[in-house]
CSV table of C-alpha atoms in Angstrom, one decimal:
chain,number,residue,atom,x,y,z
D,79,MET,CA,20.3,144.5,276.2
D,80,GLY,CA,20.1,148.1,275.9
D,81,ALA,CA,20.4,148.6,279.7
D,82,MET,CA,23.5,146.5,279.5
D,83,LEU,CA,25.1,148.5,276.7
D,84,SER,CA,24.2,151.6,278.6
D,85,LEU,CA,25.9,150.4,281.7
D,86,PHE,CA,28.9,149.3,279.7
D,87,THR,CA,29.4,152.7,278.1
D,88,PHE,CA,28.9,154.3,281.4
D,89,LEU,CA,31.7,152.3,282.9
D,90,ILE,CA,34.3,153.0,280.1
D,91,PRO,CA,37.1,155.1,281.7
D,92,ASN,CA,37.7,158.7,280.4
D,93,HIS,CA,40.9,158.0,279.0
D,94,LYS,CA,39.5,155.4,276.5
D,95,LEU,CA,36.8,157.9,275.2
D,96,ILE,CA,39.2,160.7,274.1
D,97,PRO,CA,39.2,160.9,270.4
D,98,ILE,CA,42.3,159.5,268.5
D,99,ILE,CA,44.0,162.0,266.3
D,100,HIS,CA,46.0,160.6,263.4
D,101,PHE,CA,48.9,162.7,262.0
D,102,GLY,CA,51.4,161.3,259.6
D,103,SER,CA,55.4,161.6,260.3
D,104,LYS,CA,55.5,164.9,258.4
D,105,ILE,CA,53.2,167.7,259.7
D,106,ALA,CA,52.6,171.1,258.2
D,107,HIS,CA,53.8,174.1,260.1
D,108,VAL,CA,52.0,177.5,260.0
D,109,THR,CA,52.4,181.0,261.5
D,110,VAL,CA,49.7,181.6,264.0
D,111,ARG,CA,48.5,184.9,265.8
D,112,ARG,CA,49.1,184.7,269.4
D,113,LYS,CA,45.8,184.3,271.6
D,114,ASP,CA,46.3,187.7,273.1
D,115,SER,CA,46.8,189.6,269.7
D,116,PRO,CA,43.9,191.1,267.9
D,117,ALA,CA,42.7,189.8,264.6
D,118,VAL,CA,43.6,192.1,261.8
D,119,LEU,CA,43.0,191.6,258.1
D,120,PRO,CA,46.5,191.5,256.3
D,121,THR,CA,47.2,194.6,254.2
D,122,ASP,CA,49.1,194.6,251.0
D,123,ASP,CA,52.3,195.6,253.1
D,124,ASP,CA,51.6,192.4,255.2
D,125,HIS,CA,51.5,190.3,252.2
D,126,ILE,CA,54.8,191.9,251.0
D,127,SER,CA,56.2,191.2,254.4
D,128,LEU,CA,55.0,187.6,254.4
D,129,ASN,CA,56.6,187.1,250.8
D,130,LYS,CA,59.9,188.5,252.3
D,131,ARG,CA,59.6,186.2,255.5
D,132,SER,CA,58.9,183.2,253.3
D,133,SER,CA,62.4,183.1,252.2
D,134,LEU,CA,63.6,183.1,255.7
D,135,ASP,CA,63.8,180.1,258.3
D,136,PRO,CA,60.2,180.4,259.4
D,137,ARG,CA,61.4,179.5,263.0
D,138,SER,CA,63.6,182.4,263.4
D,139,ASP,CA,62.7,185.7,265.2
D,140,GLU,CA,63.3,187.7,262.1
D,141,SER,CA,60.6,185.7,260.1
D,142,LYS,CA,57.7,186.5,262.5
D,143,LYS,CA,56.2,189.3,264.2
D,144,PRO,CA,56.0,189.6,268.0
D,145,SER,CA,52.3,188.9,267.9
D,146,GLU,CA,53.0,185.5,266.0
D,147,LYS,CA,54.4,182.3,266.6
D,148,TRP,CA,55.6,179.4,264.5
D,149,MET,CA,53.9,175.9,265.4
D,150,SER,CA,52.9,172.6,263.6
D,151,LEU,CA,49.2,171.7,263.0
D,152,LYS,CA,49.6,169.1,265.7
D,153,GLU,CA,50.6,171.8,268.2
D,154,LEU,CA,47.7,174.0,266.9
D,155,VAL,CA,45.2,171.3,267.6
D,156,GLU,CA,46.7,170.6,271.0
D,157,GLU,CA,46.6,174.4,271.9
D,158,ARG,CA,43.3,175.5,270.1
D,159,VAL,CA,41.1,172.5,269.7
D,160,PRO,CA,40.8,171.2,273.4
D,161,SER,CA,37.7,169.2,272.7
D,162,LEU,CA,39.7,166.7,270.8
D,163,HIS,CA,41.8,166.0,273.7
D,164,ARG,CA,38.9,165.4,276.2
D,165,PRO,CA,36.5,162.5,276.4
D,166,PHE,CA,33.6,162.2,274.3
D,167,ARG,CA,31.0,160.1,276.4
D,168,PRO,CA,27.8,159.5,274.4
D,169,SER,CA,24.5,160.0,276.1
D,170,TRP,CA,23.9,157.0,278.2
D,171,TRP,CA,20.7,156.1,276.4
D,172,LEU,CA,22.3,156.3,273.0
D,173,PRO,CA,25.2,153.9,273.8
D,174,ASN,CA,26.3,153.0,270.3
D,175,GLY,CA,26.2,153.8,266.6
D,176,HIS,CA,22.9,152.5,265.9
D,177,PHE,CA,21.2,154.2,268.6
D,178,GLN,CA,23.0,157.5,267.8
D,179,THR,CA,22.2,157.2,264.1
D,180,GLY,CA,18.6,156.1,264.8
D,181,TYR,CA,18.1,159.2,267.1
D,182,THR,CA,19.2,161.7,264.3
D,183,VAL,CA,16.5,160.4,262.2
D,184,VAL,CA,13.6,160.2,264.5
D,185,ALA,CA,14.0,163.0,267.0
D,186,ASN,CA,12.3,166.3,266.8
D,187,PHE,CA,14.9,169.2,266.7
D,188,ASP,CA,12.3,172.0,266.0
D,189,SER,CA,12.9,173.6,269.3
D,190,VAL,CA,16.6,174.1,269.0
D,191,ASP,CA,19.2,175.7,266.7
D,192,HIS,CA,16.8,178.0,264.8
D,193,VAL,CA,18.4,179.4,261.7
D,194,THR,CA,16.6,181.5,258.9
D,195,TYR,CA,18.0,181.9,255.4
D,196,LYS,CA,17.8,184.0,252.4
D,197,ARG,CA,18.1,182.1,249.2
D,198,THR,CA,19.9,183.1,246.0
D,199,LEU,CA,19.2,180.9,242.9
D,200,LEU,CA,22.1,180.5,240.4
D,201,ARG,CA,21.6,179.2,236.9
D,202,VAL,CA,24.6,177.2,235.9
D,203,LEU,CA,26.1,176.7,232.3
D,204,ASP,CA,24.4,173.4,231.7
D,205,GLY,CA,21.0,174.9,232.5
D,206,GLY,CA,20.8,173.6,236.0
D,207,THR,CA,20.1,175.5,239.1
D,208,ILE,CA,21.6,175.5,242.4
D,209,GLY,CA,20.3,177.1,245.7
D,210,LEU,CA,22.6,179.2,248.1
D,211,ASP,CA,21.0,179.8,251.5
D,212,PHE,CA,22.6,182.7,253.2
D,213,THR,CA,22.2,183.3,257.0
D,214,PRO,CA,20.8,186.9,257.4
D,215,VAL,CA,23.3,189.6,258.1
D,216,THR,CA,23.1,191.5,261.5
D,217,PRO,CA,24.3,195.2,261.9
D,218,VAL,CA,27.6,194.0,263.2
D,219,ARG,CA,28.3,191.5,260.4
D,220,ASP,CA,27.0,193.7,257.8
D,221,GLN,CA,29.6,196.3,258.6
D,222,ASP,CA,32.5,193.9,258.7
D,223,GLU,CA,33.4,192.8,255.2
D,224,THR,CA,36.2,190.5,256.7
D,225,ALA,CA,33.8,188.4,258.8
D,226,PRO,CA,34.4,184.7,258.0
D,227,VAL,CA,32.0,182.8,255.7
D,228,ILE,CA,31.2,179.2,256.5
D,229,VAL,CA,30.2,177.2,253.3
D,230,VAL,CA,28.2,174.1,254.0
D,231,LEU,CA,27.6,170.9,252.0
D,232,HIS,CA,24.8,168.7,253.3
D,233,GLY,CA,24.3,165.0,253.2
D,234,LEU,CA,22.9,162.7,250.5
D,235,THR,CA,19.4,164.2,250.2
D,236,GLY,CA,19.5,167.0,252.7
D,237,GLY,CA,19.5,170.6,252.6
D,238,SER,CA,19.9,173.7,254.8
D,239,GLN,CA,16.9,172.5,257.1
D,240,GLU,CA,18.9,169.7,258.4
D,241,PRO,CA,19.4,169.6,262.3
D,242,TYR,CA,23.1,168.7,261.8
D,243,VAL,CA,23.6,171.8,259.6
D,244,ARG,CA,21.8,174.1,262.0
D,245,SER,CA,23.6,172.8,265.0
D,246,ILE,CA,26.8,174.3,263.6
D,247,LEU,CA,25.4,177.4,262.2
D,248,ALA,CA,23.2,178.5,265.1
D,249,THR,CA,26.3,178.8,267.2
D,250,ALA,CA,28.9,179.8,264.5
D,251,CYS,CA,26.9,182.8,263.4
D,252,LEU,CA,26.6,184.3,266.9
D,253,PRO,CA,28.7,187.3,267.8
D,254,LYS,CA,32.0,186.5,269.5
D,255,ALA,CA,30.8,188.0,272.6
D,256,ASP,CA,28.1,185.3,272.7
D,257,GLY,CA,30.3,182.4,272.1
D,258,GLY,CA,30.1,182.4,268.3
D,259,LEU,CA,32.6,183.1,265.4
D,260,GLY,CA,30.7,186.3,264.3
D,261,ALA,CA,30.5,184.3,261.0
D,262,ARG,CA,28.2,184.4,258.0
D,263,ALA,CA,27.1,181.1,256.5
D,264,VAL,CA,26.1,179.7,253.1
D,265,VAL,CA,24.5,176.3,252.6
D,266,VAL,CA,24.9,175.0,249.1
D,267,ASN,CA,21.9,173.0,248.4
D,268,PHE,CA,22.4,170.3,245.6
D,269,ARG,CA,20.2,170.4,242.7
D,270,GLY,CA,16.6,169.4,243.4
D,271,CYS,CA,17.1,169.3,247.0
D,272,ALA,CA,15.5,171.5,249.8
D,273,GLY,CA,12.9,173.0,247.3
D,274,VAL,CA,15.6,174.0,244.8
D,275,PRO,CA,14.0,173.7,241.3
D,276,LEU,CA,15.1,171.2,238.9
D,277,THR,CA,15.8,172.9,235.5
D,278,SER,CA,17.8,170.4,233.7
D,279,PRO,CA,18.0,166.6,233.5
D,280,GLN,CA,21.2,166.7,235.5
D,281,PHE,CA,21.0,166.0,239.2
D,282,TYR,CA,24.2,165.7,241.4
D,283,ASN,CA,26.3,162.8,242.7
D,284,GLY,CA,29.1,162.3,245.3
D,285,GLY,CA,32.1,163.0,243.0
D,286,ASN,CA,30.8,166.1,240.8
D,287,THR,CA,32.6,169.3,242.0
D,288,ASP,CA,31.5,171.7,239.4
D,289,ASP,CA,28.6,173.0,241.5
D,290,ILE,CA,30.6,173.8,244.5
D,291,ARG,CA,33.3,175.4,242.3
D,292,THR,CA,30.5,177.6,240.9
D,293,ALA,CA,29.0,178.4,244.3
D,294,LEU,CA,32.4,179.5,245.5
D,295,LEU,CA,32.9,181.6,242.4
D,296,TYR,CA,29.9,183.5,243.4
D,297,ILE,CA,30.6,183.7,247.1
D,298,SER,CA,34.1,184.9,246.6
D,299,ALA,CA,32.9,187.7,244.4
D,300,ILE,CA,30.3,189.1,246.9
D,301,TYR,CA,32.6,188.7,249.8
D,302,PRO,CA,36.0,189.3,248.2
D,303,ARG,CA,37.8,190.2,251.6
D,304,ALA,CA,36.3,187.5,253.7
D,305,PRO,CA,38.0,184.1,254.6
D,306,LEU,CA,36.0,181.2,253.3
D,307,LEU,CA,35.7,178.0,255.5
D,308,GLY,CA,34.2,174.7,254.4
D,309,VAL,CA,32.3,172.2,256.3
D,310,GLY,CA,30.8,169.1,254.7
D,311,PHE,CA,28.5,166.3,256.1
D,312,SER,CA,28.3,162.7,254.9
D,313,LEU,CA,28.0,162.9,251.0
D,314,GLY,CA,28.8,166.6,251.1
D,315,ALA,CA,31.8,165.8,252.9
D,316,ASN,CA,33.1,163.5,250.2
D,317,VAL,CA,32.3,166.5,247.6
D,318,LEU,CA,34.2,168.9,249.8
D,319,THR,CA,37.3,166.5,250.1
D,320,ARG,CA,37.3,166.1,246.4
D,321,TYR,CA,37.2,169.9,245.8
D,322,MET,CA,39.9,170.7,248.2
D,323,GLY,CA,42.2,167.9,246.9
D,324,GLU,CA,41.7,168.8,243.3
D,325,GLU,CA,42.4,172.5,243.9
D,326,GLY,CA,45.3,172.1,246.2
D,327,SER,CA,46.8,175.5,247.1
D,328,ASN,CA,44.3,177.0,244.7
D,329,SER,CA,41.4,176.2,246.8
D,330,ARG,CA,39.0,179.1,247.5
D,331,LEU,CA,38.5,177.7,251.2
D,332,ARG,CA,41.3,178.4,253.4
D,333,ALA,CA,40.4,175.5,255.8
D,334,GLY,CA,38.0,172.7,255.8
D,335,VAL,CA,36.1,170.1,258.2
D,336,VAL,CA,34.4,167.0,257.0
D,337,LEU,CA,32.1,164.9,259.2
D,338,ALA,CA,31.3,161.3,258.6
D,339,CYS,CA,32.8,161.4,255.1
D,340,PRO,CA,32.1,158.0,253.2
D,341,TRP,CA,35.6,158.1,251.7
D,342,ASP,CA,36.0,154.7,249.8
D,343,PHE,CA,32.6,154.3,248.2
D,344,VAL,CA,33.6,150.8,247.0
D,345,ARG,CA,34.6,149.2,250.2
D,346,ASN,CA,32.0,151.1,252.4
D,347,SER,CA,29.2,150.0,250.0
D,348,ALA,CA,30.5,146.4,250.3
D,349,ARG,CA,30.3,146.7,254.2
D,350,LEU,CA,26.9,148.4,254.0
D,351,GLU,CA,25.3,146.0,251.7
D,352,GLY,CA,27.2,143.0,253.0
D,353,ARG,CA,25.7,143.2,256.6
D,354,TRP,CA,22.3,142.1,257.2
D,355,LEU,CA,21.3,144.8,259.7
D,356,ASN,CA,23.0,147.6,257.8
D,357,ARG,CA,21.5,146.5,254.5
D,358,VAL,CA,18.0,146.2,255.6
D,359,ILE,CA,17.9,149.4,257.7
D,360,TYR,CA,20.4,152.0,256.5
D,361,SER,CA,20.9,151.0,252.8
D,362,LYS,CA,17.0,150.9,252.4
D,363,ALA,CA,16.5,154.2,254.3
D,364,LEU,CA,19.1,155.9,252.1
D,365,ALA,CA,17.5,154.4,248.9
D,366,ARG,CA,14.1,155.5,250.2
D,367,ASN,CA,15.2,159.1,250.4
D,368,LEU,CA,16.8,159.0,246.9
D,369,SER,CA,13.5,157.5,245.4
D,370,LYS,CA,11.3,160.1,247.0
D,371,LEU,CA,13.4,162.8,245.8
D,372,PHE,CA,13.5,161.7,242.4
D,373,SER,CA,9.9,161.1,242.5
D,374,LYS,CA,9.2,164.7,243.1
D,375,HIS,CA,10.9,165.7,240.0
D,376,ILE,CA,9.8,163.1,237.6
D,377,ALA,CA,7.2,165.3,235.9
D,378,THR,CA,9.9,167.9,235.5
D,379,VAL,CA,12.4,165.6,234.0
D,380,LYS,CA,9.8,164.4,231.5
D,381,SER,CA,9.1,168.0,230.5
D,382,PHE,CA,12.8,168.3,229.4
D,383,GLY,CA,12.1,165.9,226.6
D,384,PRO,CA,14.3,162.7,225.8
D,385,SER,CA,17.3,162.3,228.1
D,386,VAL,CA,19.4,159.4,229.6
D,387,LEU,CA,18.0,160.1,233.0
D,388,MET,CA,14.4,160.0,231.7
D,389,ASP,CA,15.1,156.6,230.0
D,390,HIS,CA,16.1,155.1,233.3
D,391,LEU,CA,14.1,156.9,236.0
D,392,PRO,CA,10.7,155.3,235.7
D,393,GLU,CA,12.3,151.8,235.9
D,394,ALA,CA,14.3,152.7,239.0
D,395,LEU,CA,11.1,154.2,240.7
D,396,ALA,CA,9.3,150.9,240.0
D,397,LEU,CA,11.8,149.1,242.1
D,398,LYS,CA,10.1,147.4,245.2
D,399,SER,CA,12.0,148.3,248.5
D,400,PRO,CA,15.3,149.0,246.7
D,401,PHE,CA,18.6,149.3,248.4
D,402,LEU,CA,21.0,152.1,247.9
D,403,LYS,CA,23.3,150.4,245.5
D,404,ASP,CA,19.9,149.5,243.4
D,405,MET,CA,19.2,153.2,243.2
D,406,ASP,CA,22.9,154.2,242.4
D,407,GLY,CA,23.0,151.5,239.6
D,408,ASN,CA,19.7,152.5,238.0
D,409,VAL,CA,19.7,156.3,238.4
D,410,THR,CA,22.8,157.9,239.9
D,411,ILE,CA,25.2,156.5,237.2
D,412,TYR,CA,23.0,158.3,234.6
D,413,CYS,CA,22.1,161.6,236.3
D,414,ALA,CA,25.4,163.4,236.3
D,415,GLY,CA,24.8,164.9,232.7
D,416,ASP,CA,27.6,165.7,230.4
D,417,TYR,CA,30.3,165.1,233.0
D,418,PRO,CA,33.5,163.1,232.5
D,419,HIS,CA,33.1,159.3,232.9
D,420,THR,CA,29.3,159.5,232.7
D,421,PRO,CA,27.2,157.6,232.2
D,422,PHE,CA,29.0,155.1,234.4
D,423,ARG,CA,28.8,151.4,233.5
D,424,SER,CA,27.8,150.3,236.9
D,425,ALA,CA,27.3,151.5,240.6
D,426,ASP,CA,30.8,149.9,241.4
D,427,ALA,CA,32.3,152.0,238.5
D,428,TYR,CA,30.7,155.2,239.9
D,429,TYR,CA,31.8,154.1,243.3
D,430,LEU,CA,35.4,153.5,242.4
D,431,TRP,CA,35.6,157.0,240.6
D,432,ALA,CA,33.7,159.1,243.3
D,433,GLY,CA,35.8,158.1,246.4
D,434,GLY,CA,37.1,161.2,248.2
D,435,HIS,CA,40.0,159.1,249.7
D,436,TRP,CA,41.8,159.4,246.1
D,437,LYS,CA,41.8,163.2,246.5
D,438,LEU,CA,43.4,163.4,250.1
D,439,PRO,CA,47.0,163.7,248.9
D,440,GLY,CA,46.2,166.9,246.9
D,441,ILE,CA,44.9,169.1,249.9
D,442,GLN,CA,47.1,172.0,250.7
D,443,VAL,CA,45.2,173.9,253.4
D,444,PRO,CA,44.4,172.9,256.9
D,445,PHE,CA,41.8,169.9,256.8
D,446,LEU,CA,40.1,168.2,259.8
D,447,ALA,CA,38.2,164.9,259.2
D,448,ILE,CA,36.1,163.4,262.0
D,449,ASN,CA,34.6,160.0,261.8
D,450,SER,CA,33.1,157.7,264.4
D,451,VAL,CA,34.3,154.0,264.4
D,452,ASP,CA,30.9,152.8,265.2
D,453,ASP,CA,29.2,154.5,262.3
D,454,PRO,CA,27.0,151.9,260.7
D,455,ILE,CA,27.0,153.5,257.3
D,456,VAL,CA,30.8,154.4,257.0
D,457,ALA,CA,33.0,151.5,258.2
D,458,GLU,CA,36.2,152.1,256.1
D,459,ILE,CA,38.4,155.1,257.0
D,460,PRO,CA,41.5,155.9,254.9
D,461,TYR,CA,44.1,156.1,257.8
D,462,GLU,CA,47.2,155.4,255.6
D,463,ILE,CA,46.4,157.8,252.8
D,464,ALA,CA,45.5,160.6,255.2
D,465,SER,CA,48.8,160.0,257.1
D,466,LYS,CA,50.7,161.0,254.0
D,467,ASN,CA,49.3,164.5,253.6
D,468,PRO,CA,50.9,166.9,256.3
D,469,TRP,CA,47.9,169.1,256.1
D,470,VAL,CA,45.3,166.5,257.0
D,471,CYS,CA,44.1,165.8,260.7
D,472,LEU,CA,42.1,162.8,260.6
D,473,THR,CA,40.3,162.2,264.1
D,474,THR,CA,38.1,159.2,265.1
D,475,THR,CA,35.8,158.9,268.1
D,476,ARG,CA,34.7,155.6,269.7
D,477,PHE,CA,31.1,156.5,269.6
D,478,GLY,CA,28.8,158.7,267.6
D,479,GLY,CA,27.2,156.9,264.9
D,480,HIS,CA,26.5,158.6,261.4
D,481,ILE,CA,26.4,162.4,262.2
D,482,GLY,CA,25.1,161.8,265.7
D,483,TRP,CA,27.7,162.6,268.4
D,484,PHE,CA,25.0,163.2,271.1
D,485,GLU,CA,26.0,163.6,274.7
D,486,GLY,CA,24.5,164.5,277.9
D,487,PRO,CA,21.2,163.5,279.7
D,488,LEU,CA,18.0,162.6,278.1
D,489,PHE,CA,16.7,166.0,278.0
D,490,GLY,CA,19.7,168.3,278.1
D,491,ARG,CA,18.0,171.8,277.5
D,492,LYS,CA,14.9,172.4,279.3
D,493,GLY,CA,13.3,169.3,277.8
D,494,GLU,CA,15.2,169.8,274.4
D,495,PRO,CA,17.4,167.2,272.6
D,496,PRO,CA,20.8,166.7,274.0
D,497,HIS,CA,23.8,168.5,272.5
D,498,ARG,CA,25.8,167.4,269.5
D,499,TRP,CA,29.5,167.1,270.6
D,500,MET,CA,30.7,167.7,267.0
D,501,LYS,CA,29.9,171.3,267.2
D,502,LYS,CA,32.8,172.0,269.7
D,503,PRO,CA,35.7,170.8,267.5
D,504,VAL,CA,34.3,172.3,264.3
D,505,LEU,CA,34.1,175.7,265.8
D,506,GLU,CA,37.4,175.3,267.8
D,507,TRP,CA,39.1,174.3,264.4
D,508,PHE,CA,37.6,177.1,262.4
D,509,ALA,CA,38.7,179.6,265.2
D,510,ALA,CA,42.1,178.3,265.2
D,511,THR,CA,42.6,178.3,261.4
D,512,LEU,CA,41.3,181.9,261.4
D,513,ASP,CA,44.4,182.7,263.5
D,514,ILE,CA,46.8,181.5,261.0
D,515,THR,CA,48.5,184.5,259.4
D,516,ASP,CA,50.0,182.6,256.5
D,517,LYS,CA,48.4,182.9,253.0
D,518,LEU,CA,46.0,179.8,252.8
D,519,GLY,CA,44.2,179.0,249.6
D,520,ALA,CA,43.1,181.5,247.1
D,521,THR,CA,41.0,184.0,249.0
D,522,GLY,CA,39.5,187.1,247.2
D,523,ILE,CA,38.0,187.8,243.9
D,524,ASN,CA,41.4,188.5,242.2
D,525,GLU,CA,42.9,185.0,243.4
D,526,GLY,CA,42.3,181.5,242.4
D,527,ASN,CA,41.5,180.6,238.7
D,528,PRO,CA,40.7,183.7,236.7
D,529,ARG,CA,37.2,184.5,236.0
D,530,GLU,CA,35.5,186.3,233.0
D,531,THR,CA,32.0,187.5,232.0
D,532,LYS,CA,30.9,185.7,228.8
D,533,ASP,CA,27.4,185.3,227.3
D,534,GLY,CA,25.9,186.7,230.4
D,535,PHE,CA,27.5,184.3,232.7
D,536,GLU,CA,30.3,184.9,235.2
D,537,ARG,CA,32.8,182.0,234.3
D,538,GLU,CA,35.7,180.4,235.6
D,539,VAL,CA,38.4,180.5,232.9
D,540,GLY,CA,39.7,177.2,231.7
D,541,THR,CA,36.7,175.1,232.9
D,542,ARG,CA,33.8,173.9,230.9
D,543,TRP,CA,30.9,173.9,233.3
D,544,VAL,CA,31.9,176.3,236.1
D,545,GLY,CA,29.9,179.6,235.7
D,546,TYR,CA,26.7,181.2,236.7
D,547,ARG,CA,24.1,184.1,236.3
D,548,VAL,CA,22.0,185.1,239.2
D,549,LEU,CA,18.3,184.3,238.7
D,550,GLU,CA,16.8,185.6,242.1
D,551,THR,CA,18.1,186.7,245.5
D,552,GLY,CA,16.5,187.4,248.9
D,553,ILE,CA,14.0,184.5,249.0
D,554,GLN,CA,13.0,184.0,252.5
D,555,ILE,CA,13.6,180.3,253.5
D,556,HIS,CA,12.5,178.6,256.8
D,557,ALA,CA,13.7,175.3,258.0
D,558,ASN,CA,10.5,173.5,257.3
D,559,LYS,CA,9.9,169.8,257.8
D,560,SER,CA,10.7,167.5,254.9
D,561,ASP,CA,9.0,164.2,254.1
D,562,LEU,CA,12.5,162.6,253.6
D,563,LEU,CA,14.3,161.0,256.5
D,564,GLN,CA,16.4,163.6,258.2
D,565,GLY,CA,19.9,163.2,259.3
D,566,LEU,CA,21.2,160.9,256.6
């Protein structure tokens, strides 16, 4: 059967393997730096000029500089993101979503995409801790305060060590002369993930955006002149979508990419739990990861004293071979602390609230979403909602699985694992959006929601839980193997 599937994918003509790009009837237009023009950080005079030009017809000669041109996001993608207009042919031996997803879990990626980090621990207002893993500076990047910063949100129980994270950052952080973006990167590790200590009885979930807001408050303070770009994977993609939709034009990120976003939790959970193969393989694998993660912290949770989480955690960990919905219904609905709507009445109530698709209409900066239609975990994709936002470019591939997208021969790089196709459109999209000269989002320490220092915390004014104080910086982090299943 596997050989027949491999032969089948091999025979598919190229034109049927080109990703499908979904734009709505209305598409946002932007001013873009021409390819042969040098990238220069806008000065105050440039912003004044931009404000003057904003009152003119943006298509007129008077409204733009000779080094700029006016184009739609669709035209920008056609010109600057060529990988979305070329076929993605999966590796012949990974011919469908099950093979692609399975390979992300079992393959050894230790020999490729090496990234080291230095961690900063932030204490947040509710007593919790988040870990920000920074790629080390180089002499070039250290001198360039305008170098872009890529902010990463990982999947369900992942972290900065995940191979899919490293596959993007290992190239993005290279100098431009070596094919990279010359970027810095920061991976925002969720509470309790990737070795981040748990210091309160609050974990995280797929809808809470306070921790990414806090992380961006800190990152924008230490890199006040750098453009911030966001990329999220799976659950982190949903959190990123919700943040950017909630903030709109006030987003501290000037552009975003989400990969394998689960979107509608209600419908995708029904598909995941309603199909026998998906239920016994993927739902159980995700539940196993959550159970192992919670188990690591149960002693710590007990030390906090009585809490809603502690009331339910032992019972959840006692479940025999649970499915993902079992874990969400016994733990996740209680673990978001003093956040609106919590604790939830049921897993379905949490799923209804957490879906990122509801936030798509609010996004007001360039936003690329990529899903594979053969993803065994994410089956429902919000085409209609996405089409109503002129800033959203929703793209689907015929193959790729869940954060797989492997292409090339069995051993593509001197016996190393094959390449991940997804890296190409992500880096092309970031390079393209960095050439947009219009003001996008709220970049810089003096923009966005105002901040204040109060009771030893740097806080975002008008919010209850967005704020931090620095606990420790410069902690050396290596991408060590985890006992959790990778890639999910």
